[in-house]
Amino acid sequence: MTYKTFGCNLILLLNRESETSLQLLILKVLYLLFGNPSTAEYFYTNDLHVLVDVILRNLIDLPHDSAAANALRHTYLRVLYPILMHSQISKPPHYKREELLRLLHLLVSSGNHFAPVDETTVRLVNRCTSVQWLQPPAATAEHGSTNGNGTTNSPVDHVANGQKEYARRALGMTVQGSSESSTSVLEIAGHTAQPGVQTPSMSKVAQ
């Protein structure tokens, strides 16, 4: 394996892996790569696009009624933030901006019938949507992009329409900066799972 194929192999493994412990190991490597300015643009742009597709699909596939799925969702979101912030997709043309916003909106609006979305997910989603290129266009803000209290709405509020259709399509997809919190670093490092445990999946349940 060379440095040119290492990234491709990481993406391939993450795309195919169904064991939680191995997904976590891969995500930890990705977190280190994208959190370091010297390696944040390590991946070829096309490979980076595939990685974003895999992360979108895996996030949408995690159920909301599982503690294990919630913990894995948090790790994916912690990895997604430095990708959005530091990688090539932070520069125009921004890859799948609308799809990312729909997904982030879906994550904080779904939950289950008995409990709201957990606070950690909400906090991590808000961090992702704080990335500058995911903010609404300036023209939208100038025309009063505020809620009833006079405060600016989150970008995810602009993409609620079509979230169910996006979820259906995403399930069938093929495929550290100064604002990074120390909590995320510790959570990424400390999150482990027993070998052999399969990742919860809504698509498998549906089958």
PDB file of C-alpha atoms in Angstrom:
ATOM      1  CA  MET A   1       0.000   0.000   0.000  1.00  0.00           C
ATOM      2  CA  THR A   2       1.284   3.477  -0.904  1.00  0.00           C
ATOM      3  CA  TYR A   3       0.246   6.920   0.264  1.00  0.00           C
ATOM      4  CA  LYS A   4      -1.725   7.250  -2.985  1.00  0.00           C
ATOM      5  CA  THR A   5      -3.883   4.191  -2.278  1.00  0.00           C
ATOM      6  CA  PHE A   6      -4.151   4.560   1.499  1.00  0.00           C
ATOM      7  CA  GLY A   7      -6.985   7.087   1.272  1.00  0.00           C
ATOM      8  CA  CYS A   8      -8.892   5.041  -1.302  1.00  0.00           C
ATOM      9  CA  ASN A   9      -8.638   1.972   0.896  1.00  0.00           C
ATOM     10  CA  LEU A  10      -9.927   3.890   3.923  1.00  0.00           C
ATOM     11  CA  ILE A  11     -12.993   5.017   1.980  1.00  0.00           C
ATOM     12  CA  LEU A  12     -13.549   1.525   0.586  1.00  0.00           C
ATOM     13  CA  LEU A  13     -13.398   0.010   4.069  1.00  0.00           C
ATOM     14  CA  LEU A  14     -15.760   2.594   5.539  1.00  0.00           C
ATOM     15  CA  ASN A  15     -18.193   2.035   2.678  1.00  0.00           C
ATOM     16  CA  ARG A  16     -18.294  -1.735   3.156  1.00  0.00           C
ATOM     17  CA  GLU A  17     -17.747  -2.158   6.886  1.00  0.00           C
ATOM     18  CA  SER A  18     -20.739  -3.211   8.995  1.00  0.00           C
ATOM     19  CA  GLU A  19     -18.868  -3.779  12.261  1.00  0.00           C
ATOM     20  CA  THR A  20     -19.062  -0.820  14.634  1.00  0.00           C
ATOM     21  CA  SER A  21     -15.589  -1.184  16.157  1.00  0.00           C
ATOM     22  CA  LEU A  22     -13.912  -1.130  12.738  1.00  0.00           C
ATOM     23  CA  GLN A  23     -15.964   1.859  11.594  1.00  0.00           C
ATOM     24  CA  LEU A  24     -14.802   3.709  14.699  1.00  0.00           C
ATOM     25  CA  LEU A  25     -11.154   2.937  13.968  1.00  0.00           C
ATOM     26  CA  ILE A  26     -11.513   4.281  10.427  1.00  0.00           C
ATOM     27  CA  LEU A  27     -13.326   7.396  11.650  1.00  0.00           C
ATOM     28  CA  LYS A  28     -10.554   8.101  14.154  1.00  0.00           C
ATOM     29  CA  VAL A  29      -7.981   8.038  11.349  1.00  0.00           C
ATOM     30  CA  LEU A  30     -10.149  10.355   9.243  1.00  0.00           C
ATOM     31  CA  TYR A  31     -10.588  12.720  12.181  1.00  0.00           C
ATOM     32  CA  LEU A  32      -6.823  12.992  12.576  1.00  0.00           C
ATOM     33  CA  LEU A  33      -6.303  13.556   8.847  1.00  0.00           C
ATOM     34  CA  PHE A  34      -8.915  16.280   8.441  1.00  0.00           C
ATOM     35  CA  GLY A  35      -8.183  17.916  11.784  1.00  0.00           C
ATOM     36  CA  ASN A  36      -4.560  18.550  10.831  1.00  0.00           C
ATOM     37  CA  PRO A  37      -3.967  21.480   8.425  1.00  0.00           C
ATOM     38  CA  SER A  38      -1.046  19.672   6.787  1.00  0.00           C
ATOM     39  CA  THR A  39      -3.192  16.649   5.838  1.00  0.00           C
ATOM     40  CA  ALA A  40      -6.681  18.175   5.551  1.00  0.00           C
ATOM     41  CA  GLU A  41      -6.437  18.092   1.747  1.00  0.00           C
ATOM     42  CA  TYR A  42      -4.773  14.689   1.563  1.00  0.00           C
ATOM     43  CA  PHE A  43      -7.580  13.058  -0.448  1.00  0.00           C
ATOM     44  CA  TYR A  44      -8.029  13.568  -4.160  1.00  0.00           C
ATOM     45  CA  THR A  45     -11.146  15.654  -4.765  1.00  0.00           C
ATOM     46  CA  ASN A  46     -13.058  12.816  -6.441  1.00  0.00           C
ATOM     47  CA  ASP A  47     -12.213  10.480  -3.563  1.00  0.00           C
ATOM     48  CA  LEU A  48     -13.305  13.152  -1.104  1.00  0.00           C
ATOM     49  CA  HIS A  49     -16.662  13.365  -2.849  1.00  0.00           C
ATOM     50  CA  VAL A  50     -17.106   9.615  -2.478  1.00  0.00           C
ATOM     51  CA  LEU A  51     -16.231   9.883   1.220  1.00  0.00           C
ATOM     52  CA  VAL A  52     -18.871  12.563   1.724  1.00  0.00           C
ATOM     53  CA  ASP A  53     -21.406  10.327  -0.040  1.00  0.00           C
ATOM     54  CA  VAL A  54     -20.536   7.433   2.264  1.00  0.00           C
ATOM     55  CA  ILE A  55     -20.864   9.604   5.370  1.00  0.00           C
ATOM     56  CA  LEU A  56     -24.225  10.952   4.195  1.00  0.00           C
ATOM     57  CA  ARG A  57     -25.538   7.458   3.558  1.00  0.00           C
ATOM     58  CA  ASN A  58     -24.257   6.025   6.828  1.00  0.00           C
ATOM     59  CA  LEU A  59     -25.652   8.902   8.877  1.00  0.00           C
ATOM     60  CA  ILE A  60     -29.101   8.602   7.341  1.00  0.00           C
ATOM     61  CA  ASP A  61     -29.052   4.830   7.873  1.00  0.00           C
ATOM     62  CA  LEU A  62     -28.502   4.984  11.647  1.00  0.00           C
ATOM     63  CA  PRO A  63     -31.726   4.512  13.656  1.00  0.00           C
ATOM     64  CA  HIS A  64     -32.717   6.982  16.376  1.00  0.00           C
ATOM     65  CA  ASP A  65     -33.855   4.414  18.941  1.00  0.00           C
ATOM     66  CA  SER A  66     -30.442   2.873  19.595  1.00  0.00           C
ATOM     67  CA  ALA A  67     -27.814   4.115  22.049  1.00  0.00           C
ATOM     68  CA  ALA A  68     -25.073   2.463  19.986  1.00  0.00           C
ATOM     69  CA  ALA A  69     -26.331   4.187  16.839  1.00  0.00           C
ATOM     70  CA  ASN A  70     -26.446   7.550  18.624  1.00  0.00           C
ATOM     71  CA  ALA A  71     -22.835   7.199  19.751  1.00  0.00           C
ATOM     72  CA  LEU A  72     -21.723   6.296  16.230  1.00  0.00           C
ATOM     73  CA  ARG A  73     -23.768   9.179  14.800  1.00  0.00           C
ATOM     74  CA  HIS A  74     -21.929  11.576  17.112  1.00  0.00           C
ATOM     75  CA  THR A  75     -18.586  10.272  15.852  1.00  0.00           C
ATOM     76  CA  TYR A  76     -19.611  10.695  12.213  1.00  0.00           C
ATOM     77  CA  LEU A  77     -20.699  14.277  12.915  1.00  0.00           C
ATOM     78  CA  ARG A  78     -17.435  15.027  14.699  1.00  0.00           C
ATOM     79  CA  VAL A  79     -15.555  13.805  11.632  1.00  0.00           C
ATOM     80  CA  LEU A  80     -17.860  15.637   9.228  1.00  0.00           C
ATOM     81  CA  TYR A  81     -17.153  19.035  10.780  1.00  0.00           C
ATOM     82  CA  PRO A  82     -13.411  19.219   9.943  1.00  0.00           C
ATOM     83  CA  ILE A  83     -14.193  17.845   6.471  1.00  0.00           C
ATOM     84  CA  LEU A  84     -16.615  20.718   5.894  1.00  0.00           C
ATOM     85  CA  MET A  85     -14.263  23.205   7.489  1.00  0.00           C
ATOM     86  CA  HIS A  86     -10.812  22.287   6.180  1.00  0.00           C
ATOM     87  CA  SER A  87     -10.989  20.032   3.113  1.00  0.00           C
ATOM     88  CA  GLN A  88     -11.334  20.958  -0.564  1.00  0.00           C
ATOM     89  CA  ILE A  89     -15.133  21.014  -0.369  1.00  0.00           C
ATOM     90  CA  SER A  90     -14.852  24.166   1.725  1.00  0.00           C
ATOM     91  CA  LYS A  91     -13.925  25.894  -1.541  1.00  0.00           C
ATOM     92  CA  PRO A  92     -16.296  26.485  -4.490  1.00  0.00           C
ATOM     93  CA  PRO A  93     -17.930  24.632  -6.054  1.00  0.00           C
ATOM     94  CA  HIS A  94     -19.188  23.248  -2.755  1.00  0.00           C
ATOM     95  CA  TYR A  95     -20.033  19.574  -3.097  1.00  0.00           C
ATOM     96  CA  LYS A  96     -23.644  18.611  -2.256  1.00  0.00           C
ATOM     97  CA  ARG A  97     -24.365  21.702  -0.191  1.00  0.00           C
ATOM     98  CA  GLU A  98     -28.144  21.268  -0.332  1.00  0.00           C
ATOM     99  CA  GLU A  99     -27.967  17.541   0.411  1.00  0.00           C
ATOM    100  CA  LEU A 100     -25.785  18.203   3.441  1.00  0.00           C
ATOM    101  CA  LEU A 101     -28.210  20.801   4.757  1.00  0.00           C
ATOM    102  CA  ARG A 102     -31.175  18.461   4.244  1.00  0.00           C
ATOM    103  CA  LEU A 103     -29.399  15.695   6.107  1.00  0.00           C
ATOM    104  CA  LEU A 104     -28.447  17.965   9.004  1.00  0.00           C
ATOM    105  CA  HIS A 105     -32.022  19.210   9.228  1.00  0.00           C
ATOM    106  CA  LEU A 106     -33.275  15.637   9.222  1.00  0.00           C
ATOM    107  CA  LEU A 107     -30.948  14.668  12.069  1.00  0.00           C
ATOM    108  CA  VAL A 108     -32.334  17.330  14.394  1.00  0.00           C
ATOM    109  CA  SER A 109     -35.985  16.959  13.403  1.00  0.00           C
ATOM    110  CA  SER A 110     -36.486  13.180  13.378  1.00  0.00           C
ATOM    111  CA  GLY A 111     -35.949  11.636  16.805  1.00  0.00           C
ATOM    112  CA  ASN A 112     -38.523   9.016  17.743  1.00  0.00           C
ATOM    113  CA  HIS A 113     -42.093   8.980  18.984  1.00  0.00           C
ATOM    114  CA  PHE A 114     -41.132   9.014  22.658  1.00  0.00           C
ATOM    115  CA  ALA A 115     -38.101  11.283  22.981  1.00  0.00           C
ATOM    116  CA  PRO A 116     -36.641  14.321  21.236  1.00  0.00           C
ATOM    117  CA  VAL A 117     -33.298  14.300  19.466  1.00  0.00           C
ATOM    118  CA  ASP A 118     -30.492  14.132  22.017  1.00  0.00           C
ATOM    119  CA  GLU A 119     -28.650  17.321  22.945  1.00  0.00           C
ATOM    120  CA  THR A 120     -25.278  16.106  21.680  1.00  0.00           C
ATOM    121  CA  THR A 121     -26.642  15.506  18.183  1.00  0.00           C
ATOM    122  CA  VAL A 122     -28.221  18.974  18.156  1.00  0.00           C
ATOM    123  CA  ARG A 123     -24.962  20.577  19.293  1.00  0.00           C
ATOM    124  CA  LEU A 124     -22.869  18.731  16.706  1.00  0.00           C
ATOM    125  CA  VAL A 125     -25.318  19.524  13.905  1.00  0.00           C
ATOM    126  CA  ASN A 126     -25.272  23.194  14.876  1.00  0.00           C
ATOM    127  CA  ARG A 127     -21.479  23.126  14.732  1.00  0.00           C
ATOM    128  CA  CYS A 128     -21.589  21.693  11.216  1.00  0.00           C
ATOM    129  CA  THR A 129     -24.128  24.251  10.022  1.00  0.00           C
ATOM    130  CA  SER A 130     -21.974  27.052  11.437  1.00  0.00           C
ATOM    131  CA  VAL A 131     -19.455  26.439   8.637  1.00  0.00           C
ATOM    132  CA  GLN A 132     -19.452  29.574   6.507  1.00  0.00           C
ATOM    133  CA  TRP A 133     -20.257  28.005   3.134  1.00  0.00           C
ATOM    134  CA  LEU A 134     -23.345  26.322   4.586  1.00  0.00           C
ATOM    135  CA  GLN A 135     -24.775  29.657   5.681  1.00  0.00           C
ATOM    136  CA  PRO A 136     -27.683  31.158   3.703  1.00  0.00           C
ATOM    137  CA  PRO A 137     -26.700  33.551   0.904  1.00  0.00           C
ATOM    138  CA  ALA A 138     -26.259  37.177   1.924  1.00  0.00           C
ATOM    139  CA  ALA A 139     -29.243  38.146  -0.203  1.00  0.00           C
ATOM    140  CA  THR A 140     -31.474  35.843   1.826  1.00  0.00           C
ATOM    141  CA  ALA A 141     -30.281  37.374   5.068  1.00  0.00           C
ATOM    142  CA  GLU A 142     -30.897  40.894   3.737  1.00  0.00           C
ATOM    143  CA  HIS A 143     -34.504  40.026   2.962  1.00  0.00           C
ATOM    144  CA  GLY A 144     -35.287  39.144   6.544  1.00  0.00           C
ATOM    145  CA  SER A 145     -34.184  35.587   7.194  1.00  0.00           C
ATOM    146  CA  THR A 146     -35.382  35.805  10.776  1.00  0.00           C
ATOM    147  CA  ASN A 147     -37.859  34.004  12.945  1.00  0.00           C
ATOM    148  CA  GLY A 148     -40.635  35.546  14.996  1.00  0.00           C
ATOM    149  CA  ASN A 149     -38.205  36.599  17.709  1.00  0.00           C
ATOM    150  CA  GLY A 150     -36.093  38.596  15.281  1.00  0.00           C
ATOM    151  CA  THR A 151     -33.174  36.165  15.349  1.00  0.00           C
ATOM    152  CA  THR A 152     -31.585  34.573  12.314  1.00  0.00           C
ATOM    153  CA  ASN A 153     -32.732  31.067  11.493  1.00  0.00           C
ATOM    154  CA  SER A 154     -30.275  28.201  11.190  1.00  0.00           C
ATOM    155  CA  PRO A 155     -29.450  27.222   7.586  1.00  0.00           C
ATOM    156  CA  VAL A 156     -31.135  23.876   8.145  1.00  0.00           C
ATOM    157  CA  ASP A 157     -34.462  25.693   8.508  1.00  0.00           C
ATOM    158  CA  HIS A 158     -34.264  26.622   4.814  1.00  0.00           C
ATOM    159  CA  VAL A 159     -34.191  23.040   3.559  1.00  0.00           C
ATOM    160  CA  ALA A 160     -36.995  21.225   5.368  1.00  0.00           C
ATOM    161  CA  ASN A 161     -38.893  20.478   2.151  1.00  0.00           C
ATOM    162  CA  GLY A 162     -38.045  17.184   0.561  1.00  0.00           C
ATOM    163  CA  GLN A 163     -36.288  15.654   3.575  1.00  0.00           C
ATOM    164  CA  LYS A 164     -38.309  12.425   3.392  1.00  0.00           C
ATOM    165  CA  GLU A 165     -37.513  11.977  -0.278  1.00  0.00           C
ATOM    166  CA  TYR A 166     -33.858  12.655   0.454  1.00  0.00           C
ATOM    167  CA  ALA A 167     -33.845   9.986   3.163  1.00  0.00           C
ATOM    168  CA  ARG A 168     -35.325   7.453   0.762  1.00  0.00           C
ATOM    169  CA  ARG A 169     -32.777   8.257  -1.938  1.00  0.00           C
ATOM    170  CA  ALA A 170     -29.811   8.400   0.430  1.00  0.00           C
ATOM    171  CA  LEU A 171     -30.463   4.899   1.707  1.00  0.00           C
ATOM    172  CA  GLY A 172     -29.882   3.618  -1.808  1.00  0.00           C
ATOM    173  CA  MET A 173     -26.767   5.643  -2.561  1.00  0.00           C
ATOM    174  CA  THR A 174     -23.700   3.914  -3.885  1.00  0.00           C
ATOM    175  CA  VAL A 175     -20.989   4.825  -3.452  1.00  0.00           C
ATOM    176  CA  GLN A 176      -8.543  20.579  13.701  1.00  0.00           C
ATOM    177  CA  GLY A 177      -9.120  24.011  13.683  1.00  0.00           C
ATOM    178  CA  SER A 178      -9.471  26.650  16.411  1.00  0.00           C
ATOM    179  CA  SER A 179     -13.212  26.067  16.608  1.00  0.00           C
ATOM    180  CA  GLU A 180     -12.807  22.347  17.297  1.00  0.00           C
ATOM    181  CA  SER A 181     -13.729  21.514  20.878  1.00  0.00           C
ATOM    182  CA  SER A 182     -11.553  19.494  23.210  1.00  0.00           C
ATOM    183  CA  THR A 183     -14.682  17.485  24.046  1.00  0.00           C
ATOM    184  CA  SER A 184     -14.808  16.134  20.502  1.00  0.00           C
ATOM    185  CA  VAL A 185     -11.160  15.109  20.641  1.00  0.00           C
ATOM    186  CA  LEU A 186     -11.734  13.194  23.872  1.00  0.00           C
ATOM    187  CA  GLU A 187     -14.969  11.622  22.649  1.00  0.00           C
ATOM    188  CA  ILE A 188     -13.376  10.465  19.405  1.00  0.00           C
ATOM    189  CA  ALA A 189     -10.423   8.963  21.259  1.00  0.00           C
ATOM    190  CA  GLY A 190     -12.523   7.292  23.933  1.00  0.00           C
ATOM    191  CA  HIS A 191     -15.330   5.874  21.802  1.00  0.00           C
ATOM    192  CA  THR A 192     -14.877   2.125  21.408  1.00  0.00           C
ATOM    193  CA  ALA A 193     -17.056  -0.905  20.686  1.00  0.00           C
ATOM    194  CA  GLN A 194     -16.758  -4.635  21.200  1.00  0.00           C
ATOM    195  CA  PRO A 195     -15.346  -6.461  18.162  1.00  0.00           C
ATOM    196  CA  GLY A 196     -17.968  -8.306  16.160  1.00  0.00           C
ATOM    197  CA  VAL A 197     -20.877  -6.018  17.066  1.00  0.00           C
ATOM    198  CA  GLN A 198     -22.780  -5.052  13.923  1.00  0.00           C
ATOM    199  CA  THR A 199     -23.779  -1.442  13.342  1.00  0.00           C
ATOM    200  CA  PRO A 200     -27.544  -0.792  13.695  1.00  0.00           C
ATOM    201  CA  SER A 201     -29.107  -0.099  10.314  1.00  0.00           C
ATOM    202  CA  MET A 202     -32.547   1.136   9.301  1.00  0.00           C
ATOM    203  CA  SER A 203     -32.166  -0.360   5.830  1.00  0.00           C
ATOM    204  CA  LYS A 204     -31.523  -3.827   7.288  1.00  0.00           C
ATOM    205  CA  VAL A 205     -34.567  -3.510   9.542  1.00  0.00           C
ATOM    206  CA  ALA A 206     -36.686  -2.504   6.544  1.00  0.00           C
ATOM    207  CA  GLN A 207     -35.614  -5.642   4.710  1.00  0.00           C
TER     208      GLN A 207
END
